[in-house]
Structures are given as structure tokens and as C-alpha cells.
PDB file of C-alpha atoms in Angstrom:
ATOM      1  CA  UNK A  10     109.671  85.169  89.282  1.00  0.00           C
ATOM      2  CA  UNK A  11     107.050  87.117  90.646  1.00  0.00           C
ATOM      3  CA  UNK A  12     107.632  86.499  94.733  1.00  0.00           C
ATOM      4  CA  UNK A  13     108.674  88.379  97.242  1.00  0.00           C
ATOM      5  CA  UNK A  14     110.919  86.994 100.184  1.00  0.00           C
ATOM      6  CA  UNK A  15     110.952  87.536 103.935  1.00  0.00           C
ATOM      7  CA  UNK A  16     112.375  85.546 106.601  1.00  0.00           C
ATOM      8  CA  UNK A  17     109.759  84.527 108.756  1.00  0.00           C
ATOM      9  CA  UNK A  18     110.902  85.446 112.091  1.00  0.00           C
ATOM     10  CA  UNK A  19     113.127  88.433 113.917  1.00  0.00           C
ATOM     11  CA  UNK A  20     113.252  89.412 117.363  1.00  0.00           C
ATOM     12  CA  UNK A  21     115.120  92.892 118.942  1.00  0.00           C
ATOM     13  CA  UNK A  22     115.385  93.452 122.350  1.00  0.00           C
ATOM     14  CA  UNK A  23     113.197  97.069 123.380  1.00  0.00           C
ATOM     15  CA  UNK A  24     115.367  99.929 122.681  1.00  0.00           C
ATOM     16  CA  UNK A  25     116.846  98.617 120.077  1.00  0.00           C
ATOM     17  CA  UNK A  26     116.900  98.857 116.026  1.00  0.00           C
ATOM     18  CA  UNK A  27     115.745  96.368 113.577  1.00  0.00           C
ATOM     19  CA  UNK A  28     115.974  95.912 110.296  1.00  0.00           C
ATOM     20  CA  UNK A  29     113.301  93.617 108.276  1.00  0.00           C
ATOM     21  CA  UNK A  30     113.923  92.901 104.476  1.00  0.00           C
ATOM     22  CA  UNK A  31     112.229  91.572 101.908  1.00  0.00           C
ATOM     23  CA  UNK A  32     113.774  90.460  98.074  1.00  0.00           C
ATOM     24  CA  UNK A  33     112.168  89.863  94.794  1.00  0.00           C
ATOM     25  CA  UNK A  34     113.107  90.768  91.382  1.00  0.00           C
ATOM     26  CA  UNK A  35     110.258  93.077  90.889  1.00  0.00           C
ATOM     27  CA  UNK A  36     112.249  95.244  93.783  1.00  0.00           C
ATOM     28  CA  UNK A  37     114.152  96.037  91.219  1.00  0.00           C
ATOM     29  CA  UNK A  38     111.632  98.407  89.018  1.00  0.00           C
ATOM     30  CA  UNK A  39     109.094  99.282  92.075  1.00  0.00           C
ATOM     31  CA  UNK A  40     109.495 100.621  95.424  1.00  0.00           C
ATOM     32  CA  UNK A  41     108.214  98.592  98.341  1.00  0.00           C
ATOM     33  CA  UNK A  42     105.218  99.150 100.455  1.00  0.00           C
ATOM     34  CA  UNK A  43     104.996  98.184 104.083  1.00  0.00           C
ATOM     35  CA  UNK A  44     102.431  97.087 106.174  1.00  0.00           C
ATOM     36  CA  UNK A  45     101.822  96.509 110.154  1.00  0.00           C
ATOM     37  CA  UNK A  46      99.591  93.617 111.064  1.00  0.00           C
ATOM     38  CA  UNK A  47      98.636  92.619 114.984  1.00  0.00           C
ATOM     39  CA  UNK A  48      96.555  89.695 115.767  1.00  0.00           C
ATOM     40  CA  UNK A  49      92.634  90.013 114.660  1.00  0.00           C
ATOM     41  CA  UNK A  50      93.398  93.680 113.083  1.00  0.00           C
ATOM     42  CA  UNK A  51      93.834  94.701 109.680  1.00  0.00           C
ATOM     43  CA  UNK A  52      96.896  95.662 108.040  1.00  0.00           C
ATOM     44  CA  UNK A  53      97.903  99.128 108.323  1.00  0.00           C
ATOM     45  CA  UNK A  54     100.297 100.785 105.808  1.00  0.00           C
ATOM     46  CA  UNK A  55     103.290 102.038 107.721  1.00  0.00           C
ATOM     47  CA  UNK A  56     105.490 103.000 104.628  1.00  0.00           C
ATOM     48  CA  UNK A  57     105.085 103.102 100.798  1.00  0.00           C
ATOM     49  CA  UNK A  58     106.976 104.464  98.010  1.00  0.00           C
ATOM     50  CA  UNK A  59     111.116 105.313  98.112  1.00  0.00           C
ATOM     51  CA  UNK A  60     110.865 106.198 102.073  1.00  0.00           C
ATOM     52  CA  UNK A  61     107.293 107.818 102.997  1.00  0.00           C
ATOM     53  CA  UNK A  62     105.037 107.874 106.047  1.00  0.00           C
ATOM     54  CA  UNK A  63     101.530 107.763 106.224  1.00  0.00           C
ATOM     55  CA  UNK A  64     100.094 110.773 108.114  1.00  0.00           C
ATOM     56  CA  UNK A  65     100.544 109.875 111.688  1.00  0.00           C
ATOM     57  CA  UNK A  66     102.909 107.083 111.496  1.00  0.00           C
ATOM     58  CA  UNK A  67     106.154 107.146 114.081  1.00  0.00           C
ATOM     59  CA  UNK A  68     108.965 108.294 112.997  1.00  0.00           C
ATOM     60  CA  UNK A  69     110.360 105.369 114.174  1.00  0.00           C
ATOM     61  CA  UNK A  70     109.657 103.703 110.669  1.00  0.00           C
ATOM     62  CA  UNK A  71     111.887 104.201 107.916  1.00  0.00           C
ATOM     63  CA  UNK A  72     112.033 102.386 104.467  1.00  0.00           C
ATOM     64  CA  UNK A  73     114.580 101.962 101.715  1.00  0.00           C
ATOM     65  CA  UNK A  74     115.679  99.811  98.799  1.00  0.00           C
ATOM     66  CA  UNK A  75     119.135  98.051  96.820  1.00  0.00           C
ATOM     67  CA  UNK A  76     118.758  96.101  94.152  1.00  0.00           C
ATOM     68  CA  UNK A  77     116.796  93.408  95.014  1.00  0.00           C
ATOM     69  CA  UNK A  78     116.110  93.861  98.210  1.00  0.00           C
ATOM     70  CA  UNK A  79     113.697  96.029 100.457  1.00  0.00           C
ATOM     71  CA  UNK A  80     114.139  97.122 103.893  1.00  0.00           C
ATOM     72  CA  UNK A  81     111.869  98.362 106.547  1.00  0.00           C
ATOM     73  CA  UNK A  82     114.124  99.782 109.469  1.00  0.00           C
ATOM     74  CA  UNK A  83     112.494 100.142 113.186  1.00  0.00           C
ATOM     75  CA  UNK A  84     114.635 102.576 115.320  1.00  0.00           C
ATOM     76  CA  UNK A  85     114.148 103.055 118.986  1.00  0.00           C
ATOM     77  CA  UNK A  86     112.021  99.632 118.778  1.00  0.00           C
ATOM     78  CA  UNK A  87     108.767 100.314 121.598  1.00  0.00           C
ATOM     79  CA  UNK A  88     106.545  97.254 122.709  1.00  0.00           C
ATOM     80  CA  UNK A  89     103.778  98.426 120.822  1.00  0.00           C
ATOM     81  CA  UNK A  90     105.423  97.300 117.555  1.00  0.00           C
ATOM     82  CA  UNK A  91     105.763  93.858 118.298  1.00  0.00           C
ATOM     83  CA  UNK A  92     103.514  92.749 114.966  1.00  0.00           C
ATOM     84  CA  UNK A  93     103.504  90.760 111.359  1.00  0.00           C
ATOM     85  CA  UNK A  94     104.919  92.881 108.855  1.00  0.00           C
ATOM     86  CA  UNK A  95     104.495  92.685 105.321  1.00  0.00           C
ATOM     87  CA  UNK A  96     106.197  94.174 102.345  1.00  0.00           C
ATOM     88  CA  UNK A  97     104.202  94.455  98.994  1.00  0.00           C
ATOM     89  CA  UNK A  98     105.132  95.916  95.104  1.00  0.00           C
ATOM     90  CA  UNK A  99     103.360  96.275  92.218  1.00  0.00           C
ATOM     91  CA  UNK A 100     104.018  93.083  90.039  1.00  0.00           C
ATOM     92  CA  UNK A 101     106.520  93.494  87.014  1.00  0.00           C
ATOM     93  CA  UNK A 102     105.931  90.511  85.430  1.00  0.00           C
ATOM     94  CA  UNK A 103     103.367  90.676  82.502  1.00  0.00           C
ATOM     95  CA  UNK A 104     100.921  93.805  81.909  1.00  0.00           C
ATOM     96  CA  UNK A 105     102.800  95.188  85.713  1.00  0.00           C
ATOM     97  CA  UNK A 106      98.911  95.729  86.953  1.00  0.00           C
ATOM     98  CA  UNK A 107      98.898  93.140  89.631  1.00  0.00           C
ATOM     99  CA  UNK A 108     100.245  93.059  93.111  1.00  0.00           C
ATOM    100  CA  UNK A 109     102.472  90.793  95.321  1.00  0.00           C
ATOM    101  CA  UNK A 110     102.744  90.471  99.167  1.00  0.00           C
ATOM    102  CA  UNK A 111     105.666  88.607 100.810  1.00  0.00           C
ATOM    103  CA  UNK A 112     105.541  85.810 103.250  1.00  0.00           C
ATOM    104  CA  UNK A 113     105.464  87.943 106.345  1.00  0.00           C
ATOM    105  CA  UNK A 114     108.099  88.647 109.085  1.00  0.00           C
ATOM    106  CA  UNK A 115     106.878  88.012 112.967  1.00  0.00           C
ATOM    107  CA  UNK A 116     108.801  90.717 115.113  1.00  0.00           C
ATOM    108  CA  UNK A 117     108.977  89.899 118.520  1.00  0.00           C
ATOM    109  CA  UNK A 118     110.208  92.524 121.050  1.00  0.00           C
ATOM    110  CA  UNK A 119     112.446  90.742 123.946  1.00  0.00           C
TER     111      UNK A 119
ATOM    112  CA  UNK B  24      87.330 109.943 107.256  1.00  0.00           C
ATOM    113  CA  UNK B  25      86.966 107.296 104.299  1.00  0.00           C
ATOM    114  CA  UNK B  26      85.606 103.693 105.619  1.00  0.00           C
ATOM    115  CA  UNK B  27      84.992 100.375 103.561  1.00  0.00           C
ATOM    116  CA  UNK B  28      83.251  97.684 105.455  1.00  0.00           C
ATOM    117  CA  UNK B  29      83.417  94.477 103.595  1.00  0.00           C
ATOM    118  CA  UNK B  30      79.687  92.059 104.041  1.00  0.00           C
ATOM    119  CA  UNK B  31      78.192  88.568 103.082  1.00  0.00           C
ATOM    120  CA  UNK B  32      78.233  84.765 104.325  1.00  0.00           C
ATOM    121  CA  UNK B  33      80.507  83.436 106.611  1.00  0.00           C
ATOM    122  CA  UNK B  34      79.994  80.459 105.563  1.00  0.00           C
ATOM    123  CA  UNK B  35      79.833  78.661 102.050  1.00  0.00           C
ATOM    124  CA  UNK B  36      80.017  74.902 101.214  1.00  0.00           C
ATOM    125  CA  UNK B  37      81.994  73.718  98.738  1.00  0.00           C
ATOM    126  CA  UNK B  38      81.398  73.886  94.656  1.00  0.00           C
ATOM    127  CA  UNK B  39      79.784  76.933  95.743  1.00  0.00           C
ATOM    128  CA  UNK B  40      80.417  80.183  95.087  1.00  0.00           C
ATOM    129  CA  UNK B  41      81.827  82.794  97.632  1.00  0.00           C
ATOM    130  CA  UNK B  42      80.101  86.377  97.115  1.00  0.00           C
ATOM    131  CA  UNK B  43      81.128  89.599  99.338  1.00  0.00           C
ATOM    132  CA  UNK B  44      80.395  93.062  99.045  1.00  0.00           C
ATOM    133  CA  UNK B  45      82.667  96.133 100.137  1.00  0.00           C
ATOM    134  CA  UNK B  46      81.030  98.999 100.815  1.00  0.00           C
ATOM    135  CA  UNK B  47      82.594 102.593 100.927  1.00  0.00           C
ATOM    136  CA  UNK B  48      81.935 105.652 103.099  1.00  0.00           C
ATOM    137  CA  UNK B  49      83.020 109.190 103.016  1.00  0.00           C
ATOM    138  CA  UNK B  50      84.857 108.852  99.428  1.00  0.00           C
ATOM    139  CA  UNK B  51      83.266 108.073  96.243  1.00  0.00           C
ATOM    140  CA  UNK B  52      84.542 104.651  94.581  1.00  0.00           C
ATOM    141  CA  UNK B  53      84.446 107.066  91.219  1.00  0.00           C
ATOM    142  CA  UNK B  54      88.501 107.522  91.933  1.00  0.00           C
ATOM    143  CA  UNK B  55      91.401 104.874  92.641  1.00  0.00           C
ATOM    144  CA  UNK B  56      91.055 101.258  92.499  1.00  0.00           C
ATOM    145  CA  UNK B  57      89.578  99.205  94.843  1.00  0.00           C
ATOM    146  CA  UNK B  58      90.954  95.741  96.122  1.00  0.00           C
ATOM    147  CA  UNK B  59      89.990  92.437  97.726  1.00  0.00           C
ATOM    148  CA  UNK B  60      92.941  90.660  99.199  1.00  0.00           C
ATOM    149  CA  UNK B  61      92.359  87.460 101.674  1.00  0.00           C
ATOM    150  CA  UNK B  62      94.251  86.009 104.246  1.00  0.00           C
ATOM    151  CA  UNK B  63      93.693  81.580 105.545  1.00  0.00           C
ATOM    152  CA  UNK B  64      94.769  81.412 108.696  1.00  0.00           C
ATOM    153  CA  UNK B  65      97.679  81.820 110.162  1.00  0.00           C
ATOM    154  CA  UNK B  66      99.151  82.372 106.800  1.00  0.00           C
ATOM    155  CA  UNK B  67     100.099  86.160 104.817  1.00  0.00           C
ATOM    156  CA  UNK B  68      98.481  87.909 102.574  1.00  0.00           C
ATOM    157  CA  UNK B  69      97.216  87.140  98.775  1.00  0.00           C
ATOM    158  CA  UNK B  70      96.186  89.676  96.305  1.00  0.00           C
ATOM    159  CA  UNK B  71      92.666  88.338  94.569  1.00  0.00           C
ATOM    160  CA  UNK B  72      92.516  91.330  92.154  1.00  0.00           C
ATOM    161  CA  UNK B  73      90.952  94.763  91.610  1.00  0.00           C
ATOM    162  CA  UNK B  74      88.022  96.817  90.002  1.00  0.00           C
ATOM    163  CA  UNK B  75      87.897 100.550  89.043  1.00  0.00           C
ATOM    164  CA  UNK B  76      85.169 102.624  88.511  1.00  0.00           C
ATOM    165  CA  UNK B  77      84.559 102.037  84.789  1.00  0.00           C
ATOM    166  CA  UNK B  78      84.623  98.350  85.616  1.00  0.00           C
ATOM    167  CA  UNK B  79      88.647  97.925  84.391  1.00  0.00           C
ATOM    168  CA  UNK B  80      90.089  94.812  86.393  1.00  0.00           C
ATOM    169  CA  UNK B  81      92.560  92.532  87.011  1.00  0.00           C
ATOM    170  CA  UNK B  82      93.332  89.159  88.972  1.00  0.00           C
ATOM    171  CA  UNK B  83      96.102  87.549  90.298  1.00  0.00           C
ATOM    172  CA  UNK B  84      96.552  84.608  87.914  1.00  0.00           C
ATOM    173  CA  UNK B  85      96.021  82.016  90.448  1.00  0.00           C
ATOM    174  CA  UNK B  86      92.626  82.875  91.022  1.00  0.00           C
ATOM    175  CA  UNK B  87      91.850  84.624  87.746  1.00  0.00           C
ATOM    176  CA  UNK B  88      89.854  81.414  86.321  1.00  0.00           C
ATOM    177  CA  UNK B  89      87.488  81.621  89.034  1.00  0.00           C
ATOM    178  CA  UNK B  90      87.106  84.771  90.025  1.00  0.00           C
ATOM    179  CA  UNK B  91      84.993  88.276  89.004  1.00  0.00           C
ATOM    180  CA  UNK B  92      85.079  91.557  91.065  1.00  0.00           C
ATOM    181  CA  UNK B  93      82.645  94.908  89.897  1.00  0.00           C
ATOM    182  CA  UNK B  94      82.016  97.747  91.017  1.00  0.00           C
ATOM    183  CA  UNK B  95      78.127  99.596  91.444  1.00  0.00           C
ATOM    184  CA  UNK B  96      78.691 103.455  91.709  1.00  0.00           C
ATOM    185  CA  UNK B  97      75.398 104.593  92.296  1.00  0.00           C
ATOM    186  CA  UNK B  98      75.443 102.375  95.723  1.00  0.00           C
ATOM    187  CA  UNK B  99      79.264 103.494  95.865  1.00  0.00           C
ATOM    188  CA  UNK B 100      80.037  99.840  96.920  1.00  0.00           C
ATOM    189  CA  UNK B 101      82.306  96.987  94.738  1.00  0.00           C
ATOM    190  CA  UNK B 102      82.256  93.405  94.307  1.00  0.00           C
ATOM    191  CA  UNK B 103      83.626  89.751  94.815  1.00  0.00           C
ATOM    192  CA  UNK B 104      82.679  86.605  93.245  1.00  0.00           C
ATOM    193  CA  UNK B 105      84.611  83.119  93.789  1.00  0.00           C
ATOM    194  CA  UNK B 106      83.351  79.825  92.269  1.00  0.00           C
ATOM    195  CA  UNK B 107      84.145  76.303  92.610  1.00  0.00           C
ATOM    196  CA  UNK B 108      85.641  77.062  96.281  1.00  0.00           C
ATOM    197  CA  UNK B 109      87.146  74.668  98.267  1.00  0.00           C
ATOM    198  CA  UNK B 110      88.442  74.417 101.834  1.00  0.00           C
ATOM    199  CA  UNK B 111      91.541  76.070 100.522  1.00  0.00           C
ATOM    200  CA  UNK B 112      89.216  79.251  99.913  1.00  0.00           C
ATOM    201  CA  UNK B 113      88.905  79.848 103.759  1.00  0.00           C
ATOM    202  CA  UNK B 114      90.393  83.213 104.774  1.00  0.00           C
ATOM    203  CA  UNK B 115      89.767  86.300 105.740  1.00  0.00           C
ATOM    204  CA  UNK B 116      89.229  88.623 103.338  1.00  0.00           C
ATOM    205  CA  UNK B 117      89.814  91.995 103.192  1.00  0.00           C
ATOM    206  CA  UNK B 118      88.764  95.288 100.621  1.00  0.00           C
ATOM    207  CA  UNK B 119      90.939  97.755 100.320  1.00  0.00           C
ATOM    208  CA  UNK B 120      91.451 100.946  98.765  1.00  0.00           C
ATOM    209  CA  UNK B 121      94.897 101.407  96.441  1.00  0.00           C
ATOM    210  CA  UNK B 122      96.353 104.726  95.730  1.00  0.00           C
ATOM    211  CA  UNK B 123      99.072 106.001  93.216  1.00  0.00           C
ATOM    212  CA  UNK B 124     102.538 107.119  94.344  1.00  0.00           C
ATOM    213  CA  UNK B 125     104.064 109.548  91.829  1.00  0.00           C
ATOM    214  CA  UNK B 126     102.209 107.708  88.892  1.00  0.00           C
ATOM    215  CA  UNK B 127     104.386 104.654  89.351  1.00  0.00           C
ATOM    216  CA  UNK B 128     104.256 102.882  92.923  1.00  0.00           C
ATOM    217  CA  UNK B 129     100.695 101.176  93.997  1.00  0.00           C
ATOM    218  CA  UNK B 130      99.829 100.945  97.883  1.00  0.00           C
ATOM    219  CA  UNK B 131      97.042  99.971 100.285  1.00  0.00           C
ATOM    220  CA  UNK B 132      96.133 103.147 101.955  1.00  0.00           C
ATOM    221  CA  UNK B 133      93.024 101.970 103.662  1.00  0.00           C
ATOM    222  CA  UNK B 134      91.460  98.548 104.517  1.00  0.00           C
ATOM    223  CA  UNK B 135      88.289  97.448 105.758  1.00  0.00           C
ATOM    224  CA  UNK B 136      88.427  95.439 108.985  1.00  0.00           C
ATOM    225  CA  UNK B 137      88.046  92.207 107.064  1.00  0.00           C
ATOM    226  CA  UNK B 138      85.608  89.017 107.125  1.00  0.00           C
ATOM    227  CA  UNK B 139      86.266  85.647 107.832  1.00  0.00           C
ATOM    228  CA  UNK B 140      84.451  83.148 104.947  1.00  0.00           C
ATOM    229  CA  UNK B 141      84.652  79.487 105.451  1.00  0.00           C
ATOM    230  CA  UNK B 142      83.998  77.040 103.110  1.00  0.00           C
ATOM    231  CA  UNK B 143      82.770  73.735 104.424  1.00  0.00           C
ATOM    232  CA  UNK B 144      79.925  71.440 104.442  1.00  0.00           C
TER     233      UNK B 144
END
């Protein structure tokens, strides 16, 4: 089906690492993207492709894939990223030209 | 530094259509594709579709019956059209610019800051 999955909710206390994922079968044939959101602010890309950074994005973000399933990885978790995050591939059902977002996973930062 | 700033009612009444215009700066919309993705409230993200710059699209299949996105390159600025909207049509919505990864992975590499349309009487 042409879906991506995230649980809606994860909190990590400051410090600390966290791992968000995000399934779908079109995980298997396309990397995922990832994207920060905070309230009344556009999304921002944080990582796309197998494991890359946008120019100026913390190191602190890291990205990789098995099977199914997608995972964005926060190490060293600061305040500041207490946001939505969203994962997004290129469709592979059909002509593979459209997109899909998941649901969106809140992290909170105890 | 590359900016798209997206423009048009905020508010449209129902059976009517929705029309918004994204306009780019410091890049020419003659390369990559260019997006509109929305977002109701205090929901995620939905892909409407995309327009290059020889007017190639394509639509998410929800929305594909009602929807049209083009581009205009000699005002370097693209395109969206939604009929028949409802209440369910209230979002923000967002253009945004999508880049190739190695020929094979599609991302979001820059958005515009978004507009909130809402559709009610």
C-alpha cells in the first residue's frame, strides 16, 4: 500500500538518544527523507537519501534504513529539537512519480 | 539564497475553487520540480502534486480529479488550482522545491513559509 507509518508520539530525556522510525513498503525501493517541523514554521529537511545532511544541519542527525523500515536517529538530544518530524519517499506504487509523507512523530524532550 | 513565497486568498467558500501562486527568487523554476503540499490543522503533511518547467505533472490520486498545478517561466513563478473545495480543503499549504538524489531519491530541499486557506461560507 502506498503509506508510510510513524508512531505518533516519543519522548527522550535531554542528553539522551532517540530513535524515530517510520515503515512502508515503498521503504523498500527508496531511501527516506526527513523533515523537522516546530509550531507555525515550515518543514525543514534534516536528512535525505541513504544517510545525508543538508549543509548546516547538526551532526546530531543521522538516518538509515532495513527493509521496511526507516530510522531517523537523534544523538546527544538538545532542547532545541523538541519538534514534529516527518519521514517522506518517493511513491513506488504506479508510474513511482508521486510522493508520500508519514503521519508524523511529536518528540518531546523531558 | 533561493526563496519561494507562496500568495492568494485566505479564504474561499465552498464549491469554489482554491487558487495560489508560488513565486521563486534567486533560482530559475527552468530546473527541478516544484511542489505544493498542504497541511489541515493539527494534522501531517499531504503531497497535492508537482509541475516542471515544460509543464510535466503529477497528483496524488486523491486529489488528482480536482486539481491542476502550472508553471509560468517568464514570471519564474508556478501554480495551484483546487475545485469543488470543501471544509476538508482547509490547510496550510506549502510550495516547495524537490531535488534529485543520485538520479533515484526525491526530497524537499526548500519550502516556502506556507499559507493558511480556509474554506467556509
Amino acid at each position: 500500500s502506498s503509506e508510510l507509518t510513524q508512531v505518533p508520539a516519543v519522548s527522550v530525556a535531554l542528553g539522551q538518544t532517540v530513535r524515530i522510525t517510520c515503515q512502508g513498503d515503498s521503504l523498500r525501493y527508496y531511501y527516506a527523507n526527513w523533515y523537522q517541523q516546530k509550531p507555525g514554521q515550515a518543514p525543514v529537511l534534516v536528512i535525505y537519501g541513504k544517510n545525508n545532511r543538508p549543509s548546516g544541519m547538526s551532526d546530531r542527525f543521522s538516518g538509515s534504513t532495513s527493509g521496511n523500515t526507516a530510522s531517523l536517529t537523534i544523538t546527544g538530544t538538545q532542547a532545541e529539537d523538541e519538534a514534529d518530524y516527518y519521514c517522506n519517499c518517493r511513491d513506488s506504487s504506479g508510474p513511482h512519480l508521486g510522493m508520500l509523507f508519514g503521519g508524523g512523530t511529536k518528540l518531546t524532550v523531558l | 539564497q533561493v526563496q519561494l513565497q507562496e500568495s492568494g486568498p485566505g479564504l474561499v467558500k465552498p464549491s469554489e475553487t482554491l487558487s495560489l501562486t508560488c513565486a521563486v527568487s534567486g533560482d530559475s523554476i527552468s530546473r527541478f520540480y516544484w511542489n505544493w503540499i498542504r497541511q489541515p490543522p493539527g494534522k501531517g503533511l499531504e503531497w497535492i502534486g508537482y509541475v516542471s518547467h515544460v509543464g510535466s505533472t503529477h497528483y496524488n490520486p486523491s486529489l488528482r480529479s480536482r486539481v491542476s498545478i502550472s508553471a509560468d517561466t517568464s514570471k519564474n513563478q508556478f501554480s495551484l488550482s483546487l475545485t469543488s473545495t470543501a471544509a476538508e480543503d482547509t490547510a496550510v499549504y506549502y510550495c516547495a522545491r524537490r531535488v534529485e538524489d543520485s538520479g533515484i531519491n526525491y526530497y524537499f530541499d526548500l519550502w516556502g513559509r506556507g499559507t493558511l486557506v480556509t474554506v467556509s461560507s
